[in-house]
mmCIF file of C-alpha atoms and ligand atoms in Angstrom:
data_model
loop_
_atom_site.group_PDB
_atom_site.id
_atom_site.type_symbol
_atom_site.label_atom_id
_atom_site.label_comp_id
_atom_site.label_asym_id
_atom_site.label_seq_id
_atom_site.Cartn_x
_atom_site.Cartn_y
_atom_site.Cartn_z
ATOM 1 C CA MET A 1 -0.642 -4.704 0.010
ATOM 2 C CA LEU A 2 3.000 -4.254 -0.894
ATOM 3 C CA LEU A 3 4.155 -4.634 2.703
ATOM 4 C CA GLU A 4 2.381 -6.466 5.520
ATOM 5 C CA VAL A 5 3.940 -6.341 8.958
ATOM 6 C CA ARG A 6 2.382 -8.405 11.728
ATOM 7 C CA GLY A 7 3.224 -8.457 15.415
ATOM 8 C CA LEU A 8 6.785 -7.386 14.761
ATOM 9 C CA GLY A 9 9.043 -7.270 17.787
ATOM 10 C CA LYS A 10 12.678 -6.880 18.762
ATOM 11 C CA GLN A 11 14.108 -7.284 22.218
ATOM 12 C CA PHE A 12 17.546 -6.168 23.295
ATOM 13 C CA GLY A 13 18.117 -7.898 26.622
ATOM 14 C CA GLY A 14 15.093 -6.888 28.659
ATOM 15 C CA LEU A 15 14.232 -3.916 26.451
ATOM 16 C CA ASN A 16 11.396 -4.099 23.926
ATOM 17 C CA ALA A 17 12.820 -1.776 21.280
ATOM 18 C CA VAL A 18 9.922 -2.714 18.987
ATOM 19 C CA LYS A 19 6.860 -4.500 20.293
ATOM 20 C CA ASP A 20 3.928 -6.047 18.462
ATOM 21 C CA VAL A 21 3.837 -3.579 15.567
ATOM 22 C CA ASP A 22 1.411 -4.099 12.667
ATOM 23 C CA LEU A 23 1.602 -2.082 9.470
ATOM 24 C CA ASP A 24 0.110 -2.360 5.997
ATOM 25 C CA VAL A 25 1.626 -0.291 3.226
ATOM 26 C CA ALA A 26 -0.130 -0.045 -0.118
ATOM 27 C CA GLU A 27 1.809 0.409 -3.323
ATOM 28 C CA GLY A 28 2.665 4.014 -4.165
ATOM 29 C CA GLU A 29 1.869 5.346 -0.687
ATOM 30 C CA ILE A 30 4.053 7.492 1.505
ATOM 31 C CA THR A 31 4.020 6.260 5.095
ATOM 32 C CA ALA A 32 5.754 8.214 7.822
ATOM 33 C CA ILE A 33 6.949 6.693 11.069
ATOM 34 C CA ILE A 34 7.277 9.165 13.883
ATOM 35 C CA GLY A 35 7.871 9.050 17.602
ATOM 36 C CA PRO A 36 10.182 10.397 20.301
ATOM 37 C CA ASN A 37 13.897 9.567 20.453
ATOM 38 C CA GLY A 38 14.403 5.912 21.238
ATOM 39 C CA ALA A 39 10.840 5.001 20.194
ATOM 40 C CA GLY A 40 12.121 2.185 17.984
ATOM 41 C CA LYS A 41 11.837 3.787 14.540
ATOM 42 C CA SER A 42 15.306 2.883 13.283
ATOM 43 C CA THR A 43 15.010 -0.571 14.831
ATOM 44 C CA PHE A 44 11.756 -1.037 12.934
ATOM 45 C CA PHE A 45 13.549 -0.206 9.660
ATOM 46 C CA ASN A 46 16.412 -2.525 10.617
ATOM 47 C CA LEU A 47 13.879 -5.327 11.048
ATOM 48 C CA LEU A 48 12.192 -4.666 7.702
ATOM 49 C CA SER A 49 15.477 -4.554 5.818
ATOM 50 C CA GLY A 50 17.016 -7.574 7.535
ATOM 51 C CA PHE A 51 19.742 -5.761 9.472
ATOM 52 C CA TYR A 52 18.201 -7.095 12.682
ATOM 53 C CA ARG A 53 16.489 -10.431 13.119
ATOM 54 C CA PRO A 54 13.040 -10.018 14.703
ATOM 55 C CA THR A 55 12.328 -11.611 18.068
ATOM 56 C CA SER A 56 8.714 -12.102 17.009
ATOM 57 C CA GLY A 57 6.294 -11.397 14.195
ATOM 58 C CA SER A 58 6.494 -11.455 10.427
ATOM 59 C CA VAL A 59 7.240 -9.277 7.419
ATOM 60 C CA VAL A 60 5.556 -10.060 4.106
ATOM 61 C CA PHE A 61 6.672 -8.180 1.018
ATOM 62 C CA LYS A 62 4.914 -8.641 -2.325
ATOM 63 C CA GLY A 63 3.133 -11.643 -0.817
ATOM 64 C CA GLN A 64 6.395 -13.307 0.120
ATOM 65 C CA ASP A 65 7.561 -13.927 3.666
ATOM 66 C CA ILE A 66 10.865 -12.102 4.051
ATOM 67 C CA THR A 67 11.080 -12.201 7.853
ATOM 68 C CA ALA A 68 14.729 -12.345 8.916
ATOM 69 C CA LYS A 69 16.090 -12.392 5.378
ATOM 70 C CA LYS A 70 19.562 -10.869 5.180
ATOM 71 C CA PRO A 71 20.000 -7.301 3.886
ATOM 72 C CA TYR A 72 21.473 -8.330 0.529
ATOM 73 C CA ARG A 73 18.402 -10.517 0.003
ATOM 74 C CA THR A 74 15.866 -7.847 0.949
ATOM 75 C CA VAL A 75 17.528 -5.312 -1.325
ATOM 76 C CA ARG A 76 17.373 -7.809 -4.193
ATOM 77 C CA GLU A 77 13.703 -8.311 -3.428
ATOM 78 C CA GLY A 78 13.266 -4.565 -3.865
ATOM 79 C CA ILE A 79 13.673 -2.930 -0.469
ATOM 80 C CA ALA A 80 16.263 -0.145 -0.378
ATOM 81 C CA ARG A 81 17.109 2.041 2.556
ATOM 82 C CA THR A 82 19.098 5.011 3.690
ATOM 83 C CA PHE A 83 20.623 5.373 7.140
ATOM 84 C CA GLN A 84 20.071 7.923 9.860
ATOM 85 C CA THR A 85 23.762 8.749 9.658
ATOM 86 C CA THR A 86 24.819 9.072 6.050
ATOM 87 C CA HIS A 87 27.593 6.588 5.255
ATOM 88 C CA LEU A 88 29.197 7.317 1.902
ATOM 89 C CA PHE A 89 32.487 6.199 0.429
ATOM 90 C CA GLU A 90 33.954 9.602 1.135
ATOM 91 C CA ASP A 91 37.134 9.117 -0.889
ATOM 92 C CA SER A 92 35.212 7.968 -3.962
ATOM 93 C CA THR A 93 33.377 10.162 -6.416
ATOM 94 C CA VAL A 94 29.665 10.761 -6.160
ATOM 95 C CA LEU A 95 29.201 8.718 -9.343
ATOM 96 C CA ASP A 96 31.160 5.757 -7.952
ATOM 97 C CA ASN A 97 29.080 5.889 -4.783
ATOM 98 C CA VAL A 98 25.906 5.655 -6.830
ATOM 99 C CA LEU A 99 27.399 2.866 -8.936
ATOM 100 C CA SER A 100 27.878 0.870 -5.730
ATOM 101 C CA GLY A 101 24.082 0.615 -5.584
ATOM 102 C CA ARG A 102 24.191 -1.315 -8.854
ATOM 103 C CA ILE A 103 26.107 -4.234 -7.349
ATOM 104 C CA VAL A 104 22.906 -5.942 -6.223
ATOM 105 C CA ARG A 105 21.579 -5.895 -9.782
ATOM 106 C CA SER A 106 24.810 -7.094 -11.411
ATOM 107 C CA ARG A 107 25.413 -10.620 -12.635
ATOM 108 C CA SER A 108 28.960 -10.167 -13.868
ATOM 109 C CA THR A 109 31.786 -12.096 -12.300
ATOM 110 C CA VAL A 110 35.386 -11.119 -11.682
ATOM 111 C CA PHE A 111 36.278 -13.259 -14.706
ATOM 112 C CA GLY A 112 33.973 -11.181 -16.898
ATOM 113 C CA ALA A 113 35.659 -8.041 -15.651
ATOM 114 C CA VAL A 114 39.170 -9.380 -16.208
ATOM 115 C CA LEU A 115 38.369 -10.743 -19.649
ATOM 116 C CA GLN A 116 36.195 -7.734 -20.557
ATOM 117 C CA THR A 117 33.527 -10.028 -22.006
ATOM 118 C CA PRO A 118 30.706 -8.474 -24.062
ATOM 119 C CA GLY A 119 28.244 -9.361 -21.309
ATOM 120 C CA PHE A 120 30.368 -7.552 -18.751
ATOM 121 C CA ARG A 121 30.700 -4.448 -20.918
ATOM 122 C CA ARG A 122 26.995 -4.393 -21.622
ATOM 123 C CA GLU A 123 26.234 -4.562 -17.931
ATOM 124 C CA GLU A 124 28.815 -1.888 -17.196
ATOM 125 C CA ARG A 125 27.112 0.452 -19.665
ATOM 126 C CA LEU A 126 23.702 -0.310 -18.196
ATOM 127 C CA ASN A 127 24.978 0.355 -14.676
ATOM 128 C CA LEU A 128 26.467 3.652 -15.758
ATOM 129 C CA ASP A 129 23.193 4.667 -17.424
ATOM 130 C CA LYS A 130 21.190 3.773 -14.325
ATOM 131 C CA ALA A 131 23.618 5.594 -12.028
ATOM 132 C CA ARG A 132 23.575 8.722 -14.194
ATOM 133 C CA GLU A 133 19.805 8.614 -14.301
ATOM 134 C CA ALA A 134 19.691 8.440 -10.486
ATOM 135 C CA LEU A 135 22.041 11.445 -10.332
ATOM 136 C CA GLU A 136 19.847 13.404 -12.735
ATOM 137 C CA PHE A 137 16.701 12.479 -10.879
ATOM 138 C CA THR A 138 18.101 13.546 -7.521
ATOM 139 C CA GLY A 139 19.425 16.777 -9.039
ATOM 140 C CA ILE A 140 23.118 16.171 -8.352
ATOM 141 C CA ALA A 141 24.493 15.314 -11.810
ATOM 142 C CA ASP A 142 26.831 18.324 -11.583
ATOM 143 C CA PHE A 143 28.587 16.723 -8.595
ATOM 144 C CA ALA A 144 29.197 13.347 -10.300
ATOM 145 C CA ASP A 145 32.995 13.649 -10.386
ATOM 146 C CA GLU A 146 33.491 15.265 -6.985
ATOM 147 C CA LEU A 147 34.543 13.308 -3.923
ATOM 148 C CA ALA A 148 31.517 12.345 -1.876
ATOM 149 C CA GLY A 149 33.208 13.497 1.329
ATOM 150 C CA GLU A 150 33.683 16.999 -0.067
ATOM 151 C CA VAL A 151 30.207 17.890 -1.327
ATOM 152 C CA PRO A 152 27.704 19.837 0.834
ATOM 153 C CA GLN A 153 25.542 18.005 3.373
ATOM 154 C CA GLU A 154 22.406 18.417 1.263
ATOM 155 C CA VAL A 155 24.168 16.820 -1.703
ATOM 156 C CA GLN A 156 25.407 13.954 0.496
ATOM 157 C CA LYS A 157 21.810 13.283 1.534
ATOM 158 C CA ARG A 158 20.856 13.179 -2.119
ATOM 159 C CA VAL A 159 23.748 10.836 -2.904
ATOM 160 C CA ALA A 160 22.423 8.429 -0.264
ATOM 161 C CA LEU A 161 19.023 8.558 -1.944
ATOM 162 C CA ALA A 162 20.569 8.117 -5.386
ATOM 163 C CA ILE A 163 22.449 4.994 -4.201
ATOM 164 C CA ALA A 164 19.174 3.557 -2.917
ATOM 165 C CA LEU A 165 17.392 4.424 -6.179
ATOM 166 C CA ALA A 166 20.170 2.821 -8.228
ATOM 167 C CA THR A 167 19.192 -0.541 -6.710
ATOM 168 C CA GLU A 168 15.803 -0.114 -8.461
ATOM 169 C CA PRO A 169 13.690 -0.495 -5.342
ATOM 170 C CA GLU A 170 9.953 -0.927 -5.055
ATOM 171 C CA LEU A 171 10.003 0.057 -1.399
ATOM 172 C CA LEU A 172 12.272 2.776 -0.115
ATOM 173 C CA LEU A 173 12.982 3.191 3.610
ATOM 174 C CA LEU A 174 14.359 6.622 4.480
ATOM 175 C CA ASP A 175 15.670 7.113 8.020
ATOM 176 C CA GLU A 176 15.639 10.833 8.784
ATOM 177 C CA PRO A 177 16.471 11.920 5.233
ATOM 178 C CA ALA A 178 16.268 15.573 6.228
ATOM 179 C CA GLY A 179 18.404 15.348 9.376
ATOM 180 C CA GLY A 180 20.970 18.117 9.599
ATOM 181 C CA ILE A 181 19.892 20.163 6.587
ATOM 182 C CA THR A 182 18.275 23.601 6.530
ATOM 183 C CA GLU A 183 14.567 24.293 6.288
ATOM 184 C CA GLU A 184 14.836 25.363 2.670
ATOM 185 C CA GLU A 185 16.847 22.241 1.796
ATOM 186 C CA THR A 186 14.263 20.157 3.660
ATOM 187 C CA THR A 187 11.456 21.583 1.536
ATOM 188 C CA ARG A 188 13.386 20.704 -1.609
ATOM 189 C CA PHE A 189 14.108 17.224 -0.276
ATOM 190 C CA GLY A 190 10.416 16.773 0.441
ATOM 191 C CA GLU A 191 9.641 17.577 -3.180
ATOM 192 C CA LEU A 192 12.201 15.001 -4.255
ATOM 193 C CA ILE A 193 10.548 12.369 -2.067
ATOM 194 C CA ARG A 194 7.181 13.263 -3.579
ATOM 195 C CA ARG A 195 8.609 12.839 -7.096
ATOM 196 C CA THR A 196 10.101 9.500 -6.048
ATOM 197 C CA ALA A 197 6.691 8.278 -4.931
ATOM 198 C CA ALA A 198 5.146 9.616 -8.154
ATOM 199 C CA ARG A 199 7.507 7.276 -10.015
ATOM 200 C CA GLY A 200 5.674 4.411 -8.370
ATOM 201 C CA ILE A 201 8.191 3.792 -5.605
ATOM 202 C CA THR A 202 6.538 3.190 -2.256
ATOM 203 C CA VAL A 203 8.134 5.250 0.495
ATOM 204 C CA CYS A 204 8.374 4.796 4.259
ATOM 205 C CA LEU A 205 10.177 7.540 6.069
ATOM 206 C CA VAL A 206 11.235 8.237 9.600
ATOM 207 C CA GLU A 207 11.460 11.932 10.268
ATOM 208 C CA HIS A 208 11.297 14.394 13.127
ATOM 209 C CA LYS A 209 10.469 17.387 10.952
ATOM 210 C CA MET A 210 6.729 17.602 11.387
ATOM 211 C CA SER A 211 5.926 20.107 8.649
ATOM 212 C CA MET A 212 7.598 17.807 6.137
ATOM 213 C CA ILE A 213 5.741 14.748 7.444
ATOM 214 C CA MET A 214 2.369 16.433 7.509
ATOM 215 C CA SER A 215 2.620 17.635 3.930
ATOM 216 C CA LEU A 216 4.097 14.408 2.519
ATOM 217 C CA ALA A 217 2.567 11.439 4.290
ATOM 218 C CA ASP A 218 -0.549 9.557 3.255
ATOM 219 C CA ARG A 219 -0.466 7.622 6.529
ATOM 220 C CA ILE A 220 1.459 8.086 9.741
ATOM 221 C CA LEU A 221 2.485 5.406 12.230
ATOM 222 C CA VAL A 222 3.310 6.757 15.663
ATOM 223 C CA LEU A 223 5.593 4.685 17.862
ATOM 224 C CA ASP A 224 6.338 5.251 21.519
ATOM 225 C CA HIS A 225 8.484 2.898 23.607
ATOM 226 C CA GLY A 226 8.466 0.470 20.685
ATOM 227 C CA GLN A 227 4.700 0.258 20.429
ATOM 228 C CA THR A 228 2.103 1.718 18.096
ATOM 229 C CA ILE A 229 0.163 4.465 19.828
ATOM 230 C CA ALA A 230 -1.595 5.779 16.713
ATOM 231 C CA PHE A 231 -1.981 5.188 12.996
ATOM 232 C CA GLY A 232 -3.864 7.375 10.551
ATOM 233 C CA THR A 233 -3.878 10.275 8.123
ATOM 234 C CA PRO A 234 -1.965 13.449 9.011
ATOM 235 C CA ASP A 235 -5.230 15.115 10.084
ATOM 236 C CA GLU A 236 -6.148 12.231 12.353
ATOM 237 C CA ILE A 237 -2.691 12.133 13.874
ATOM 238 C CA LYS A 238 -2.587 15.885 14.513
ATOM 239 C CA ARG A 239 -5.777 15.642 16.555
ATOM 240 C CA ASP A 240 -4.886 12.465 18.465
ATOM 241 C CA PRO A 241 -4.492 13.301 22.176
ATOM 242 C CA LYS A 242 -2.070 10.417 22.765
ATOM 243 C CA VAL A 243 0.184 11.682 19.990
ATOM 244 C CA ILE A 244 0.075 15.242 21.236
ATOM 245 C CA GLU A 245 1.063 14.063 24.684
ATOM 246 C CA ALA A 246 3.817 11.680 23.595
ATOM 247 C CA TYR A 247 5.318 13.612 20.789
ATOM 248 C CA LEU A 248 3.866 16.697 19.213
ATOM 249 C CA GLY A 249 3.713 18.791 22.360
ATOM 250 C CA ALA A 250 7.320 18.114 23.219
ATOM 251 C CA ASP A 251 8.410 18.627 19.628
ATOM 252 C CA ASP A 252 6.741 22.049 19.383
ATOM 253 C CA GLU A 253 8.854 23.198 22.285
ATOM 254 C CA GLU A 254 12.026 21.823 20.739
ATOM 255 C CA GLU A 255 11.450 23.629 17.472
ATOM 256 C CA ASP A 256 11.611 27.390 17.698
HETATM 257 N N1 ATP B 1 21.783 -2.770 18.634
HETATM 258 C C1 ATP B 1 21.165 -2.393 19.774
HETATM 259 N N2 ATP B 1 21.481 -2.949 20.954
HETATM 260 C C2 ATP B 1 20.861 -2.570 22.094
HETATM 261 N N3 ATP B 1 19.878 -1.647 22.142
HETATM 262 C C3 ATP B 1 19.524 -1.068 21.001
HETATM 263 C C4 ATP B 1 20.139 -1.388 19.744
HETATM 264 N N4 ATP B 1 19.576 -0.638 18.764
HETATM 265 C C5 ATP B 1 18.661 0.119 19.377
HETATM 266 N N5 ATP B 1 18.618 -0.130 20.706
HETATM 267 C C6 ATP B 1 17.715 0.502 21.688
HETATM 268 O O1 ATP B 1 16.400 0.347 21.203
HETATM 269 C C7 ATP B 1 15.624 1.522 21.464
HETATM 270 C C8 ATP B 1 15.082 2.050 20.152
HETATM 271 O O2 ATP B 1 16.159 2.614 19.420
HETATM 272 P P1 ATP B 1 15.988 3.201 17.956
HETATM 273 O O3 ATP B 1 17.321 3.564 17.476
HETATM 274 O O4 ATP B 1 15.201 2.253 17.149
HETATM 275 O O5 ATP B 1 15.113 4.492 18.262
HETATM 276 P P2 ATP B 1 14.668 5.662 17.249
HETATM 277 O O6 ATP B 1 13.191 5.779 17.364
HETATM 278 O O7 ATP B 1 15.233 5.436 15.906
HETATM 279 O O8 ATP B 1 15.327 6.936 17.956
HETATM 280 P P3 ATP B 1 15.958 8.283 17.292
HETATM 281 O O9 ATP B 1 14.801 9.187 16.994
HETATM 282 O O10 ATP B 1 16.806 8.826 18.386
HETATM 283 O O11 ATP B 1 16.724 7.881 16.084
HETATM 284 C C9 ATP B 1 16.535 2.481 22.212
HETATM 285 O O12 ATP B 1 16.313 2.350 23.582
HETATM 286 C C10 ATP B 1 17.927 1.995 21.827
HETATM 287 O O13 ATP B 1 18.861 2.301 22.816
HETATM 288 MG MG1 MG B 2 16.531 6.434 14.733
#
């Protein structure tokens, strides 16, 4: 297993935002995490990526215990993430945003940059190549020189993904990657996620858009009030009475 989560929990005061969650993710799989608002999905991602320190349980990644490692450590280990609210450097170009993802893979020091050492220049070229490749892959190369704050929402979502890809992750955590984009854009984004997984990158995604989840996910984890209420294939989840009650029924009414 690439990722092994055992008994993971996070309390905020008296609230169990995540409680006793187990999850195994095999390499190359797409796992979706669904559940009503406030179910603990983003908290779960924050625990995996080291943004929050768990109250209980463990996270093992590539056989190594990474429980409570800091975000810069988890990203070096190969876990990249995007956020529910896209945070870009809005006054920087799309390319510079994607280059920021290269920082975790860079060895150069300020001295190297000031002195323009061969090692620094080599790394700079490599970073540029990797960033451009991420832009190509996510289909936004044409926007490279535009300011990130001025490109359409769909492109911004892709920039966030490109930044994550530029870190060369093995596990990618996407928190509502299709939030706030149209149905057509969502379909295209789904295809992009599928191509990402086909590259050998393991994907976990939180998403409310059920049609996207059902067509993409190999396995689905359903959280409610911080706890697992179901885990299985899309077909199993669709038929699960607990899921229908907690989530799908309500969601059908929300969507037109
Ligand atoms: N930093 C925090 N401090 C206190 N409570 C928090 C914190 N982060 C999350 N919570 C609480 O934990 C619970 C789970 O929140 P979380 O954001 O993980 O839900 P979610 O499933 O991602 O919801 P949504 O679908 O709305 O994004 C909520 O009750 C939330 O208010
Ligand atoms: Mg959330």
